Structure formats: C-alpha cells, structure tokens
Amino acid sequence: MEIIISILAGVLFAVGIYNMLQKQLLRIAIGTGLVSHAAHLFILTMGELKRGAPPIIKEGITEYTDPLPQALILTSIVISFGVTSVVLVLAYRTITENDTDNMEQLRGNKYE
Amino acid sequence: MSNLAILPIILPLFAGIIVAITNKHTGITRLLTKFFSVVGLAFSIYLAWIVLNGETIVLETGSWMAPYGIVFVADSLAVLIVVTTNIVATACAFYAPHSLPESKEKHYFYAFFFFLISGVSGAFLTGDLFNLFVFFEVLLMASYALIVLGGGREQLRESLKYVLINLLSSVVFVTAVAFLYSVLGTVNMAQIAERIQDVEQQGILTTIGVLLFFVFATKAALFPLYYWMPRSYTVPNPVVSALFGALLTKVGVYSILRVFSLMFVYKIDYTHTLFIWIAALTLIFGIIGALSTNNVKLIIAYNVIPAVGFMMLGIGVLNQEAVSGSVFYLVHDMIIKAALFMIVGVIVYVAGTTDLRKMGGLIHHYPVLGWLLFISALVLAGVPPFSGFIGKLLILQGAVANDVIVVVLIGLLTSLLILYSVMKIFIHGFWGEKDATHVKKSTKGMIGPIAFLIAISIALGIGAEFIYPSVESIATYLLDPEIYIESVLKE
C-alpha cells in the first residue's frame, strides 16, 4: 500500500512541477496546488498506512495508529489552503495590472 | 518562569490583533505600535539577561514531556537573535509613520508588521522542526501581505515571484520533514540530534540534510538560489525592505546554523565542505550584482547576499572562532542592513529617483544623512573598529585555521568591493555641485531611528570586549550538541 501511494505522490509531484514550469500563470498556480497535494499525501504515507486501529497506547495493546502524521498533515493542509488562495488573488491582480499572463513578459525588464 | 520563553511570540501576536482593531484611528495605532515594540524590546532584553546569566529556558507546552509535546527552547543563541530582532522592529516602528503614506498604513501595515515579528521570533525559539515550518509560514504569510502593500504594477509582478519561490521551498520543507519523520520517527530537534548521533548519520540522513539545506538556502538567498531576492526586496516600501533585509534572510541563516551545528554534524567532509564553496560563490556573485547596477535600492539589496556568504563560510568551517564570528556577524548584519535600507529609503525620497546618475550634491542639503551613510558603509565593509570588522576577522581567522586560503582571499577582496559599492552611493549621490533648484524636503523623524541603529552598531564594534565572551560561549555551546540535547530531554 505504501509503495502505491508513494508512486502516486511522485506522479503528483511530477505533474505539479511540469505545470509550474509552464509560461501561463494559471497553470503555475495549479502546479503549486498539485505539488502541495503531493507533499500532504507523502506525509501521510511516511507514518505508515493502517486501518481499524485507534491512536491509543495502553498496556497490552499492540495495534495502534500513529497520530502525529495526521496532526502534521492537517496543519499543512490549512496552511497550503491559505497560501493557494493568496496565490490565486495575486495572480489575478498581476494579470489585470500587467495585461498579460505570460511569464516571459513578466520578467521585469520591460518597464525599466 | 519557563513561560517567559514564549513571550516574544505571544506579545507581538496580541499587539498585532490590537492594532488591527484600532486600525481606523491611525494616530492611536501609531502610538500603540511604538508602545508595544518598546515593551517587546524591554521584555526580550530581560529574557536574554536571564538566559545569558543562568541556563536555557525550556517551555514544554501543556506540560507534555519533551519528546512528546511541543517545546520552545530559549537558549543563548536564540535569545541573542530575538533581542536583535526586537531592536530592528523598534527602529522600524518609529520609522514607519514618517516613511509610509497614510493609505498604506490603513491597509493594516502595523498588524502585519507585528505578525511578521511574531513569526520570526517563533522561528528562532522553537525546538521542533515541524513548528519551524509553521513559523516560517506565519512570517511568510505576513511578508506576502507586506510586500504587496500598495499594489503597483511592478510590485505585483515581483511579489508573485517571491510568493511562488517561497511556496515551492515550503513544500520541499514539508517533504524533508516527512522523510526525516519516516527515518527517525520524531520531529523534536533534540531527539533528532540524538538519534542521528546513534546511527552515525548514514547516507539517507545526509540526503535529507541537504534537502533541508536547499530549503534554508532559498530563504537565505545563497548561490545559486538568490535570483528571486534583489528585485523583490526593492519593490516594496523602504520600511518593508528594511524588515525583510534585516530579518527574513537571517531566519534562513539561523536555521542552517541550528540544523547543521546540532543535527547533521557527522559527515562534515561532505556537507560543510559544500557550504564553504557555496559561500565563496555567494560572495562573488553577490558583489558582482551590487557593482553592476546604478539603482541605489538594488545596490543595497545585492549587498545582503555577500553578507550571507560570510556567515555561511563561518558555518562551513565550523570551529570555535568561525562559529563565534558567524554569530557576531549575524547580529551585526541584522542591525546594519536595516539601517542601510532605511537610509536608502530616505535618499530615494529626497532625491525623487533611484538612479544614481540623476543624483548629486545631496550633502549640501542633508549633511546628517550623508555622514550616516558614510559611517554605515564603513561598518558594513568592516573597517576597524566597527562591528563588521570583528565578525569578519573571526570568520576569516577560523577559515585560515582550516586551510581554505582561497576562500579567505575571496572574502577579503569582497570586503573591499562592498566598501566600493556603498561608497559609490556616497560619491555619486552626495558629492557634486549644489543643486540650487532643489527644494529641501523634511526628513523629520526618519533620521532618529537610523541614528539609533548605527549607534548600536558602533557600540557593538567598540564594546566588542564586553560582548565577545558571551558570543564565544555561544559558539562553544553550539559546537557541543550534547548540551542542547540534555537541556531539552533532561536525561
């Protein structure tokens, strides 16, 4: 199971980075979203995937889930949600102010 | 008692919320900002006094024992940098009302300013690698808001790049923490250090270490990851540039210093040799950038890069002298970079242009400003007896002891060129014929904070005798990870 999810995370990373390397701004924004998804999936996988065991250690209990990755992933999801919305708003404003969504034209030596 | 450790994080957070509420009344907000920043400075000095005289304060939140709960560690290095952060913040709080137009102040500048300080202090004080990521995000979120304040065309364009590069490095940070968790099963820094020591840092751990280095190097603007930095530091308002130049890159340097003196110290041949050569390239490319432009803001922004190079050299060499040099230089550089960005802000304001070729003769109208720039150029380049000299001397002494003479020569040459690049502003901007048509603009209130920072900087240089023993003991402390591990895990 871990292997499959790891491969999935890798594919998401690849797709995200491919999108981030494009010239169109919206694609870059989508790419960042995909890359963060990949990272979240990856954190979850790193704590071992298990079902049917509560995150409790008591005497005599051998089957338990590790709660820490879930706490980490939750924090990370909230943060990346906020950042993604910032990126979208910023991209929209940049596009309207500069009249282009092409990164080639946003390099920064045109107006100087 | 141990609750004191979290005070530098909580206080700006509350201050930020309060000034967000009073935002509509600009007069009150300014007063509250000054009040809270001075109180923050006073408390952080008190905290530093306790820690430097006694021992490390460790706060275990909710009384959960160290490896299980979240810890905040106020050790000697952290408190020293927190005090410096608060000095810079106080100067910025007094400078901001005179430098910002009121419309920008009304867009919650002061609230985000305090959130930034809170995030930076948190990054210095945390004892947990995942929380380091969280505080990075706190300070980055505040910085996203600050950098885009005003929303001009160029500003939006550069902010977007700044946000994207930081977003990517944050994702890599999370991934590196996940890797580290799967290998070692912990995110507590002390326990990570202990476990890496147990397994003698096998290959996979070195890989994760370099992944973390990539993240911090992006934040710290090291070669070859500095390309986003100079332009995005020149587009916002001067006071925001001062905050960024003084604090944000230094958070990256601090993290490298912490992680690579505490955790990944068992394969020095590989990692730290890499640092030395990256430091050399950072010095060279940073100073070439500073020399290549006539834009005064860009000159100062590029000057951030060689400074980071010097600190990296100290971390790479990793002996007593070099590490104490790096710590000293870190404190020195935070203060002087804030002062320089502020000075340049005033120059651009009075001259009405950022282009050096269109300036001239400013010394006739603004003598105090001119001499402040002159002194700060000497401080920055490291002319004795100023503070830059002592930091560089220690770093280069350490480097000589480790036989990296080539890098030492590069460092010395870079120092000279740094002096030239800043003197260029003085010569072209301040010398020359008096411009009779120039209408003198009021610099009231802007000179005070700059003079305050430069006075502290000079005091650091002349009073080095008094400061050096504590810097030296910090270096001894950093070179022995056992002390940190013991004070956190209490074994």
PDB file of N, CA, C and O in Angstrom, chain B residues 393-421:
ATOM      1  N   LEU B 393      36.835  39.266  10.968  1.00  0.00           N
ATOM      2  CA  LEU B 393      38.141  38.826  11.457  1.00  0.00           C
ATOM      3  C   LEU B 393      38.046  37.414  12.023  1.00  0.00           C
ATOM      4  O   LEU B 393      38.845  36.535  11.674  1.00  0.00           O
ATOM      5  N   LEU B 394      37.022  37.176  12.860  1.00  0.00           N
ATOM      6  CA  LEU B 394      36.879  35.868  13.496  1.00  0.00           C
ATOM      7  C   LEU B 394      36.606  34.787  12.459  1.00  0.00           C
ATOM      8  O   LEU B 394      37.202  33.706  12.482  1.00  0.00           O
ATOM      9  N   ILE B 395      35.690  35.100  11.504  1.00  0.00           N
ATOM     10  CA  ILE B 395      35.350  34.109  10.485  1.00  0.00           C
ATOM     11  C   ILE B 395      36.589  33.764   9.667  1.00  0.00           C
ATOM     12  O   ILE B 395      36.904  32.586   9.443  1.00  0.00           O
ATOM     13  N   LEU B 396      37.333  34.797   9.247  1.00  0.00           N
ATOM     14  CA  LEU B 396      38.494  34.550   8.386  1.00  0.00           C
ATOM     15  C   LEU B 396      39.623  33.869   9.161  1.00  0.00           C
ATOM     16  O   LEU B 396      40.311  33.003   8.618  1.00  0.00           O
ATOM     17  N   GLN B 397      39.773  34.221  10.445  1.00  0.00           N
ATOM     18  CA  GLN B 397      40.751  33.511  11.281  1.00  0.00           C
ATOM     19  C   GLN B 397      40.446  32.024  11.330  1.00  0.00           C
ATOM     20  O   GLN B 397      41.330  31.180  11.144  1.00  0.00           O
ATOM     21  N   GLY B 398      39.164  31.731  11.563  1.00  0.00           N
ATOM     22  CA  GLY B 398      38.745  30.323  11.602  1.00  0.00           C
ATOM     23  C   GLY B 398      39.000  29.635  10.277  1.00  0.00           C
ATOM     24  O   GLY B 398      39.446  28.487  10.231  1.00  0.00           O
ATOM     25  N   ALA B 399      38.749  30.356   9.171  1.00  0.00           N
ATOM     26  CA  ALA B 399      38.945  29.769   7.847  1.00  0.00           C
ATOM     27  C   ALA B 399      40.424  29.505   7.582  1.00  0.00           C
ATOM     28  O   ALA B 399      40.794  28.487   7.002  1.00  0.00           O
ATOM     29  N   VAL B 400      41.291  30.431   8.030  1.00  0.00           N
ATOM     30  CA  VAL B 400      42.731  30.225   7.854  1.00  0.00           C
ATOM     31  C   VAL B 400      43.173  28.985   8.624  1.00  0.00           C
ATOM     32  O   VAL B 400      43.948  28.160   8.124  1.00  0.00           O
ATOM     33  N   ALA B 401      42.635  28.838   9.828  1.00  0.00           N
ATOM     34  CA  ALA B 401      42.992  27.675  10.643  1.00  0.00           C
ATOM     35  C   ALA B 401      42.593  26.380   9.952  1.00  0.00           C
ATOM     36  O   ALA B 401      43.204  25.333  10.176  1.00  0.00           O
ATOM     37  N   ASN B 402      41.557  26.439   9.117  1.00  0.00           N
ATOM     38  CA  ASN B 402      41.111  25.231   8.417  1.00  0.00           C
ATOM     39  C   ASN B 402      41.691  25.114   6.998  1.00  0.00           C
ATOM     40  O   ASN B 402      41.241  24.289   6.222  1.00  0.00           O
ATOM     41  N   ASP B 403      42.661  25.983   6.686  1.00  0.00           N
ATOM     42  CA  ASP B 403      43.366  25.909   5.393  1.00  0.00           C
ATOM     43  C   ASP B 403      42.468  26.073   4.183  1.00  0.00           C
ATOM     44  O   ASP B 403      42.577  25.326   3.216  1.00  0.00           O
ATOM     45  N   VAL B 404      41.555  27.030   4.205  1.00  0.00           N
ATOM     46  CA  VAL B 404      40.806  27.333   2.981  1.00  0.00           C
ATOM     47  C   VAL B 404      41.199  28.747   2.549  1.00  0.00           C
ATOM     48  O   VAL B 404      40.392  29.657   2.516  1.00  0.00           O
ATOM     49  N   ILE B 405      42.478  28.880   2.191  1.00  0.00           N
ATOM     50  CA  ILE B 405      43.059  30.197   1.931  1.00  0.00           C
ATOM     51  C   ILE B 405      42.379  30.890   0.744  1.00  0.00           C
ATOM     52  O   ILE B 405      42.161  32.099   0.758  1.00  0.00           O
ATOM     53  N   VAL B 406      42.020  30.100  -0.286  1.00  0.00           N
ATOM     54  CA  VAL B 406      41.405  30.702  -1.480  1.00  0.00           C
ATOM     55  C   VAL B 406      40.141  31.465  -1.096  1.00  0.00           C
ATOM     56  O   VAL B 406      39.929  32.607  -1.514  1.00  0.00           O
ATOM     57  N   VAL B 407      39.317  30.833  -0.263  1.00  0.00           N
ATOM     58  CA  VAL B 407      38.060  31.466   0.133  1.00  0.00           C
ATOM     59  C   VAL B 407      38.335  32.692   1.001  1.00  0.00           C
ATOM     60  O   VAL B 407      37.630  33.705   0.907  1.00  0.00           O
ATOM     61  N   VAL B 408      39.398  32.634   1.819  1.00  0.00           N
ATOM     62  CA  VAL B 408      39.757  33.785   2.648  1.00  0.00           C
ATOM     63  C   VAL B 408      40.100  34.979   1.750  1.00  0.00           C
ATOM     64  O   VAL B 408      39.642  36.101   1.981  1.00  0.00           O
ATOM     65  N   LEU B 409      40.882  34.694   0.688  1.00  0.00           N
ATOM     66  CA  LEU B 409      41.250  35.780  -0.228  1.00  0.00           C
ATOM     67  C   LEU B 409      40.012  36.355  -0.906  1.00  0.00           C
ATOM     68  O   LEU B 409      39.864  37.575  -1.024  1.00  0.00           O
ATOM     69  N   ILE B 410      39.104  35.468  -1.342  1.00  0.00           N
ATOM     70  CA  ILE B 410      37.852  35.939  -1.951  1.00  0.00           C
ATOM     71  C   ILE B 410      37.108  36.827  -0.965  1.00  0.00           C
ATOM     72  O   ILE B 410      36.602  37.899  -1.313  1.00  0.00           O
ATOM     73  N   GLY B 411      37.070  36.414   0.310  1.00  0.00           N
ATOM     74  CA  GLY B 411      36.377  37.186   1.342  1.00  0.00           C
ATOM     75  C   GLY B 411      36.970  38.571   1.508  1.00  0.00           C
ATOM     76  O   GLY B 411      36.249  39.566   1.591  1.00  0.00           O
ATOM     77  N   LEU B 412      38.319  38.640   1.526  1.00  0.00           N
ATOM     78  CA  LEU B 412      38.975  39.941   1.706  1.00  0.00           C
ATOM     79  C   LEU B 412      38.693  40.856   0.519  1.00  0.00           C
ATOM     80  O   LEU B 412      38.361  42.029   0.683  1.00  0.00           O
ATOM     81  N   LEU B 413      38.798  40.292  -0.679  1.00  0.00           N
ATOM     82  CA  LEU B 413      38.540  41.088  -1.881  1.00  0.00           C
ATOM     83  C   LEU B 413      37.093  41.586  -1.891  1.00  0.00           C
ATOM     84  O   LEU B 413      36.825  42.751  -2.199  1.00  0.00           O
ATOM     85  N   THR B 414      36.170  40.685  -1.509  1.00  0.00           N
ATOM     86  CA  THR B 414      34.753  41.064  -1.477  1.00  0.00           C
ATOM     87  C   THR B 414      34.522  42.216  -0.512  1.00  0.00           C
ATOM     88  O   THR B 414      33.756  43.129  -0.812  1.00  0.00           O
ATOM     89  N   SER B 415      35.201  42.191   0.648  1.00  0.00           N
ATOM     90  CA  SER B 415      35.042  43.276   1.620  1.00  0.00           C
ATOM     91  C   SER B 415      35.382  44.616   0.997  1.00  0.00           C
ATOM     92  O   SER B 415      34.659  45.596   1.178  1.00  0.00           O
ATOM     93  N   LEU B 416      36.507  44.636   0.260  1.00  0.00           N
ATOM     94  CA  LEU B 416      36.906  45.876  -0.409  1.00  0.00           C
ATOM     95  C   LEU B 416      35.831  46.336  -1.377  1.00  0.00           C
ATOM     96  O   LEU B 416      35.464  47.510  -1.425  1.00  0.00           O
ATOM     97  N   LEU B 417      35.316  45.382  -2.176  1.00  0.00           N
ATOM     98  CA  LEU B 417      34.327  45.745  -3.186  1.00  0.00           C
ATOM     99  C   LEU B 417      33.013  46.177  -2.551  1.00  0.00           C
ATOM    100  O   LEU B 417      32.316  47.037  -3.091  1.00  0.00           O
ATOM    101  N   ILE B 418      32.671  45.597  -1.381  1.00  0.00           N
ATOM    102  CA  ILE B 418      31.465  46.036  -0.666  1.00  0.00           C
ATOM    103  C   ILE B 418      31.610  47.512  -0.308  1.00  0.00           C
ATOM    104  O   ILE B 418      30.705  48.320  -0.525  1.00  0.00           O
ATOM    105  N   LEU B 419      32.810  47.854   0.217  1.00  0.00           N
ATOM    106  CA  LEU B 419      33.071  49.251   0.571  1.00  0.00           C
ATOM    107  C   LEU B 419      32.898  50.141  -0.659  1.00  0.00           C
ATOM    108  O   LEU B 419      32.235  51.175  -0.609  1.00  0.00           O
ATOM    109  N   TYR B 420      33.458  49.689  -1.792  1.00  0.00           N
ATOM    110  CA  TYR B 420      33.349  50.484  -3.022  1.00  0.00           C
ATOM    111  C   TYR B 420      31.888  50.642  -3.445  1.00  0.00           C
ATOM    112  O   TYR B 420      31.450  51.750  -3.788  1.00  0.00           O
ATOM    113  N   SER B 421      31.120  49.537  -3.390  1.00  0.00           N
ATOM    114  CA  SER B 421      29.744  49.597  -3.909  1.00  0.00           C
ATOM    115  C   SER B 421      28.880  50.556  -3.094  1.00  0.00           C
ATOM    116  O   SER B 421      28.008  51.218  -3.638  1.00  0.00           O
TER     117      SER B 421
END
